Amino acid sequence: MEQDSLLVMEHIHKRFPGVVALNDVQFRLRAGEIHALLGENGAGKSTLIKVLTGVEHLDGGTVTMEGTPISVKSPLEAQRQGISTVYQEVNLCPHLSVAENIYAGREPIKFCKIDWRTINQKSKELLKQFDLDIDVTAKLDNYSVAVQQMIAIARAVDVQAKILILDEPTSSLSTAEVEKLFQIMSMLKDRGLGIVFVTHFLDQVYAVTDRITVLRNGEYVGTYNTAELPKVELIGKMIGKEYEALESTPPAAAQDSEAEEFLRLEHAGTGSISDVSFSLKRGEVSGFSGLLGSGRSEIARLLFGADRHTSGKVCIEGKECSLKDPLEAIRHGIAFCSENRKTEGIIGDLTIRENIIIALQAKRGLGRVIGYSEAQQIADRFIEELAIKTPSADQQIKNLSGGNQQKVLLARWLATDPDLLILDEPTRGIDIGAKAEIQKVVMRLAQEGMSCVFISSEMEEMLRCCSRMYVLRDKEIVDELTGEAINEHHIMQIIAGEGETVNEEV
Amino acid sequence: MKKFKNRMEFRPLLSLIVILVACGILSGGSFFSLQIVDGHLYGRLIDILRNGSRYMVLATGMTMVLATGGTDISVGSVMAISGALACSIVDMRILPGLGGNTLAAVVIALAVGALCGAWNGFLVAKLKVQPIVATMILMTAGRGIAQLIADGKIVTITSDSYYYINGGYILGLPFPLYIAAFMLIAALLITKKTAFGLAVEAIGVNSRSARLAGIKVDRNIWLIYIFCGVCAAIAGLIESAGIKGADCNNCGLMIEMDGILAVAIGGTSLSGGRFSLIASIIGALVVQTITTMILAFGVAPEVIRVFKALIVIVICLAQSPAFIAKMKEAFGRKKVVAQS
């Protein structure tokens, strides 16, 4: 049992200023298995992986690979030892060709020159193994994220890896692409690789993994055979007591046709969408569902003035508004959490306090400064209310885990006391506990009369939260559903373009 | 409140003190000697404050620009324009209707400085030209404009009121020092008493996020370039008053690099974000102290640049956290042994 372990990590300790990230954690990986590493945000998954790949140095503990102790000091060394990693965000160079990306840093040399023929030929062969038949001399950013992800995996495997770490590889993939990835994972497993699979999608865990290791709050909870651990028990292990929180999330508020209208869009369009019309009522959570690229995010950006509408009109509380920039939208009581948390949400080097108050400060105007004590008060209130895990409001936001960053962003907008909250993928890449908390806050505020726009790729979450659902296809609203009509099967049909006849309203 | 050791001002201040002490020791104390002549203070330290004031003014504007993640390499040329314009007016070569009025010359020079800044800001904020390229336009064209204003000549002037800008004294201290202090205090008030400072930092760290948080990114960047242009114009006035004339070819030549260096020594990241105006002012004093020291010790002209480069390298290394960490790693072992 112990002997066939490819990798053994024992008594791993890692401290960051003010936080114990890993406390006596162990992890065992066998050759030829797919091993899920699970836990909430801040449980220590990322830290454990960073320690293993040499990004962070461990403060205590041992790492043994194939029986010999190793100490990995840098990502390059990890690669030499046969540990390859594919991260959530594709970390390749978008402007280099596919083949260049695959061979970057280890180009074959022939007669003092880079041997492009070999590079291109070998790349093509390599990608063939993954059923990818693409032009390897084309620039990487010509291809979809899914293809880029495959290329990243191909590169990782090609460097003679023994261990492959996949850190949330599926969060930007479609169902079909996930299937494809799973096939590749099984193929690599049969070759004898040990695969560490980090994900927030539990269905995927059950679909593909052999064993599961669970971490919680930097502590080791246990390692289990996937087949023997029911999902409910797994969730219980991941989040401990907080599981009840998820169960008790109130269902979508009953939709109230008497409710006052807050905002109305009439034939509005931007560069990327044209002619959308709908209205948002107070106290209602309206969902916009559709595939990636169906126009969901574009509508959200239009509502917030992030992309200015060039045609049609927007009325807020009956009055027409130009919504020319985000500041005007904020002053009309609109708030917007972008789907791109890192690039359009957090302001990394600033503190949690500054990140929370900045929108309120902008709303008030830069001249009326929010003093230190008031800012501290606001920050403390939301840190407590949203259970943001941090030693203090003085921490830089970039040091927080994804879920906690998202909560800070939510706090930023709640601080402005919005009438309309637009959430674009608010729970992407964050754990169940934080998800449940965010959903609960949204529901509570909706009951208090706030209007909310909810966009998510997770249908289950949409069904739970939304009392009205707009379905989008090809940048157009093709249907509007309320009440009983909101069910997964029906929505899927409409998205797929089979549903028009079912609905009488249109 | 943060401990002083962790503040941005700590390391530049330490550098300044070390350099000053070194100067004091090397000169046998004469570096620090002060005399009072006619109720005015004289001495090397006063020279540093007087000659450093244009660096301080420049660094004030440059800090804000760098904090937004931008840069302004046109400040030297703007200095030349402002100097040429003010001197030409005082000398009644242009706008003779003003009768060579110093105040009018100063106001017009500052307004033109603001205009230059507005041009830079327009290119950077509205047309999204990369800052270094955008300001390079005025850096090259600016000296030409200054030549045109001065009609291709070196304008020498006789005006006691204009000389006062550099040579005047109030309460025993040189007048330009008061100008620098005024600009610093004005900038501190704007950034601390309003949320402008927070906006600048947010823009510097992540301008897309800042925009979506309701910050008017374009407008604020524009304002900052205008402010930097005004600062450059003031520095130009101080310099031209010092040499009692305008020399379009040499006024503020390569000073943009000294300005950026001052801010860098002050610890503001050139990629934008956290900034400290006071730390930049200290950085400006460090730059000026090096220059004064070179003059005071009579370093041979041919080695001046190498000498300055060496000092800058040492300062930058001493302030680099990565370098300090490496040094600790290399030499720290003895300490551990000693403790155990």
PDB file of N, CA and C in Angstrom, chain A residues 401-438:
ATOM      1  N   SER A 401      -7.688  34.412  -0.582  1.00  0.00           N
ATOM      2  CA  SER A 401      -8.083  33.358  -1.517  1.00  0.00           C
ATOM      3  C   SER A 401      -9.203  33.892  -2.402  1.00  0.00           C
ATOM      4  N   GLY A 402      -9.464  33.191  -3.490  1.00  0.00           N
ATOM      5  CA  GLY A 402     -10.438  33.655  -4.482  1.00  0.00           C
ATOM      6  C   GLY A 402     -11.801  33.972  -3.888  1.00  0.00           C
ATOM      7  N   GLY A 403     -12.305  33.075  -3.054  1.00  0.00           N
ATOM      8  CA  GLY A 403     -13.626  33.276  -2.482  1.00  0.00           C
ATOM      9  C   GLY A 403     -13.689  34.509  -1.611  1.00  0.00           C
ATOM     10  N   ASN A 404     -12.629  34.730  -0.856  1.00  0.00           N
ATOM     11  CA  ASN A 404     -12.609  35.905   0.013  1.00  0.00           C
ATOM     12  C   ASN A 404     -12.447  37.190  -0.791  1.00  0.00           C
ATOM     13  N   GLN A 405     -11.676  37.129  -1.878  1.00  0.00           N
ATOM     14  CA  GLN A 405     -11.592  38.299  -2.766  1.00  0.00           C
ATOM     15  C   GLN A 405     -12.979  38.632  -3.294  1.00  0.00           C
ATOM     16  N   GLN A 406     -13.707  37.589  -3.687  1.00  0.00           N
ATOM     17  CA  GLN A 406     -15.044  37.825  -4.229  1.00  0.00           C
ATOM     18  C   GLN A 406     -15.944  38.467  -3.177  1.00  0.00           C
ATOM     19  N   LYS A 407     -15.790  38.034  -1.932  1.00  0.00           N
ATOM     20  CA  LYS A 407     -16.608  38.621  -0.869  1.00  0.00           C
ATOM     21  C   LYS A 407     -16.249  40.089  -0.672  1.00  0.00           C
ATOM     22  N   VAL A 408     -14.959  40.414  -0.769  1.00  0.00           N
ATOM     23  CA  VAL A 408     -14.551  41.813  -0.634  1.00  0.00           C
ATOM     24  C   VAL A 408     -15.187  42.640  -1.751  1.00  0.00           C
ATOM     25  N   LEU A 409     -15.206  42.078  -2.958  1.00  0.00           N
ATOM     26  CA  LEU A 409     -15.807  42.816  -4.073  1.00  0.00           C
ATOM     27  C   LEU A 409     -17.305  42.997  -3.842  1.00  0.00           C
ATOM     28  N   LEU A 410     -17.935  41.962  -3.308  1.00  0.00           N
ATOM     29  CA  LEU A 410     -19.355  42.084  -2.992  1.00  0.00           C
ATOM     30  C   LEU A 410     -19.541  43.192  -1.947  1.00  0.00           C
ATOM     31  N   ALA A 411     -18.653  43.208  -0.967  1.00  0.00           N
ATOM     32  CA  ALA A 411     -18.712  44.245   0.075  1.00  0.00           C
ATOM     33  C   ALA A 411     -18.545  45.631  -0.533  1.00  0.00           C
ATOM     34  N   ARG A 412     -17.633  45.738  -1.526  1.00  0.00           N
ATOM     35  CA  ARG A 412     -17.418  47.028  -2.178  1.00  0.00           C
ATOM     36  C   ARG A 412     -18.739  47.563  -2.709  1.00  0.00           C
ATOM     37  N   TRP A 413     -19.526  46.656  -3.307  1.00  0.00           N
ATOM     38  CA  TRP A 413     -20.770  47.120  -3.925  1.00  0.00           C
ATOM     39  C   TRP A 413     -21.878  47.281  -2.912  1.00  0.00           C
ATOM     40  N   LEU A 414     -21.928  46.403  -1.927  1.00  0.00           N
ATOM     41  CA  LEU A 414     -22.973  46.551  -0.916  1.00  0.00           C
ATOM     42  C   LEU A 414     -22.774  47.851  -0.144  1.00  0.00           C
ATOM     43  N   ALA A 415     -21.516  48.273  -0.002  1.00  0.00           N
ATOM     44  CA  ALA A 415     -21.236  49.521   0.713  1.00  0.00           C
ATOM     45  C   ALA A 415     -21.869  50.721   0.014  1.00  0.00           C
ATOM     46  N   THR A 416     -22.086  50.616  -1.302  1.00  0.00           N
ATOM     47  CA  THR A 416     -22.697  51.745  -2.012  1.00  0.00           C
ATOM     48  C   THR A 416     -24.218  51.710  -1.892  1.00  0.00           C
ATOM     49  N   ASP A 417     -24.743  50.707  -1.184  1.00  0.00           N
ATOM     50  CA  ASP A 417     -26.184  50.585  -0.970  1.00  0.00           C
ATOM     51  C   ASP A 417     -26.938  50.606  -2.302  1.00  0.00           C
ATOM     52  N   PRO A 418     -26.701  49.607  -3.152  1.00  0.00           N
ATOM     53  CA  PRO A 418     -27.226  49.670  -4.511  1.00  0.00           C
ATOM     54  C   PRO A 418     -28.717  49.328  -4.604  1.00  0.00           C
ATOM     55  N   ASP A 419     -29.367  49.830  -5.654  1.00  0.00           N
ATOM     56  CA  ASP A 419     -30.736  49.437  -5.977  1.00  0.00           C
ATOM     57  C   ASP A 419     -30.737  48.280  -6.958  1.00  0.00           C
ATOM     58  N   LEU A 420     -29.654  48.197  -7.720  1.00  0.00           N
ATOM     59  CA  LEU A 420     -29.539  47.098  -8.682  1.00  0.00           C
ATOM     60  C   LEU A 420     -28.130  46.526  -8.581  1.00  0.00           C
ATOM     61  N   LEU A 421     -28.060  45.237  -8.301  1.00  0.00           N
ATOM     62  CA  LEU A 421     -26.753  44.580  -8.190  1.00  0.00           C
ATOM     63  C   LEU A 421     -26.623  43.605  -9.350  1.00  0.00           C
ATOM     64  N   ILE A 422     -25.587  43.799 -10.162  1.00  0.00           N
ATOM     65  CA  ILE A 422     -25.361  42.911 -11.304  1.00  0.00           C
ATOM     66  C   ILE A 422     -24.222  41.975 -10.945  1.00  0.00           C
ATOM     67  N   LEU A 423     -24.483  40.686 -10.947  1.00  0.00           N
ATOM     68  CA  LEU A 423     -23.441  39.724 -10.595  1.00  0.00           C
ATOM     69  C   LEU A 423     -23.159  38.855 -11.807  1.00  0.00           C
ATOM     70  N   ASP A 424     -21.965  38.990 -12.359  1.00  0.00           N
ATOM     71  CA  ASP A 424     -21.579  38.173 -13.503  1.00  0.00           C
ATOM     72  C   ASP A 424     -20.640  37.091 -13.002  1.00  0.00           C
ATOM     73  N   GLU A 425     -21.101  35.872 -13.014  1.00  0.00           N
ATOM     74  CA  GLU A 425     -20.323  34.728 -12.512  1.00  0.00           C
ATOM     75  C   GLU A 425     -19.737  35.008 -11.130  1.00  0.00           C
ATOM     76  N   PRO A 426     -20.573  35.343 -10.164  1.00  0.00           N
ATOM     77  CA  PRO A 426     -20.017  35.717  -8.853  1.00  0.00           C
ATOM     78  C   PRO A 426     -19.408  34.547  -8.114  1.00  0.00           C
ATOM     79  N   THR A 427     -19.737  33.334  -8.511  1.00  0.00           N
ATOM     80  CA  THR A 427     -19.243  32.198  -7.727  1.00  0.00           C
ATOM     81  C   THR A 427     -18.285  31.331  -8.516  1.00  0.00           C
ATOM     82  N   ARG A 428     -17.769  31.844  -9.639  1.00  0.00           N
ATOM     83  CA  ARG A 428     -16.830  31.032 -10.428  1.00  0.00           C
ATOM     84  C   ARG A 428     -15.557  30.785  -9.625  1.00  0.00           C
ATOM     85  N   GLY A 429     -15.184  29.538  -9.604  1.00  0.00           N
ATOM     86  CA  GLY A 429     -13.917  29.189  -8.961  1.00  0.00           C
ATOM     87  C   GLY A 429     -13.878  29.435  -7.466  1.00  0.00           C
ATOM     88  N   ILE A 430     -15.034  29.499  -6.802  1.00  0.00           N
ATOM     89  CA  ILE A 430     -14.976  29.606  -5.347  1.00  0.00           C
ATOM     90  C   ILE A 430     -15.755  28.455  -4.731  1.00  0.00           C
ATOM     91  N   ASP A 431     -15.540  28.244  -3.427  1.00  0.00           N
ATOM     92  CA  ASP A 431     -16.014  26.999  -2.828  1.00  0.00           C
ATOM     93  C   ASP A 431     -17.475  27.078  -2.403  1.00  0.00           C
ATOM     94  N   ILE A 432     -17.981  25.939  -2.003  1.00  0.00           N
ATOM     95  CA  ILE A 432     -19.404  25.835  -1.691  1.00  0.00           C
ATOM     96  C   ILE A 432     -19.812  26.754  -0.545  1.00  0.00           C
ATOM     97  N   GLY A 433     -18.979  26.807   0.481  1.00  0.00           N
ATOM     98  CA  GLY A 433     -19.333  27.638   1.625  1.00  0.00           C
ATOM     99  C   GLY A 433     -19.518  29.089   1.221  1.00  0.00           C
ATOM    100  N   ALA A 434     -18.517  29.617   0.486  1.00  0.00           N
ATOM    101  CA  ALA A 434     -18.580  31.017   0.060  1.00  0.00           C
ATOM    102  C   ALA A 434     -19.740  31.224  -0.912  1.00  0.00           C
ATOM    103  N   LYS A 435     -19.956  30.239  -1.782  1.00  0.00           N
ATOM    104  CA  LYS A 435     -21.059  30.292  -2.728  1.00  0.00           C
ATOM    105  C   LYS A 435     -22.375  30.470  -1.995  1.00  0.00           C
ATOM    106  N   ALA A 436     -22.590  29.613  -1.006  1.00  0.00           N
ATOM    107  CA  ALA A 436     -23.843  29.647  -0.256  1.00  0.00           C
ATOM    108  C   ALA A 436     -24.001  31.003   0.426  1.00  0.00           C
ATOM    109  N   GLU A 437     -22.909  31.509   0.991  1.00  0.00           N
ATOM    110  CA  GLU A 437     -22.998  32.794   1.684  1.00  0.00           C
ATOM    111  C   GLU A 437     -23.364  33.904   0.721  1.00  0.00           C
ATOM    112  N   ILE A 438     -22.735  33.889  -0.459  1.00  0.00           N
ATOM    113  CA  ILE A 438     -23.019  34.933  -1.439  1.00  0.00           C
ATOM    114  C   ILE A 438     -24.471  34.837  -1.913  1.00  0.00           C
TER     115      ILE A 438
END
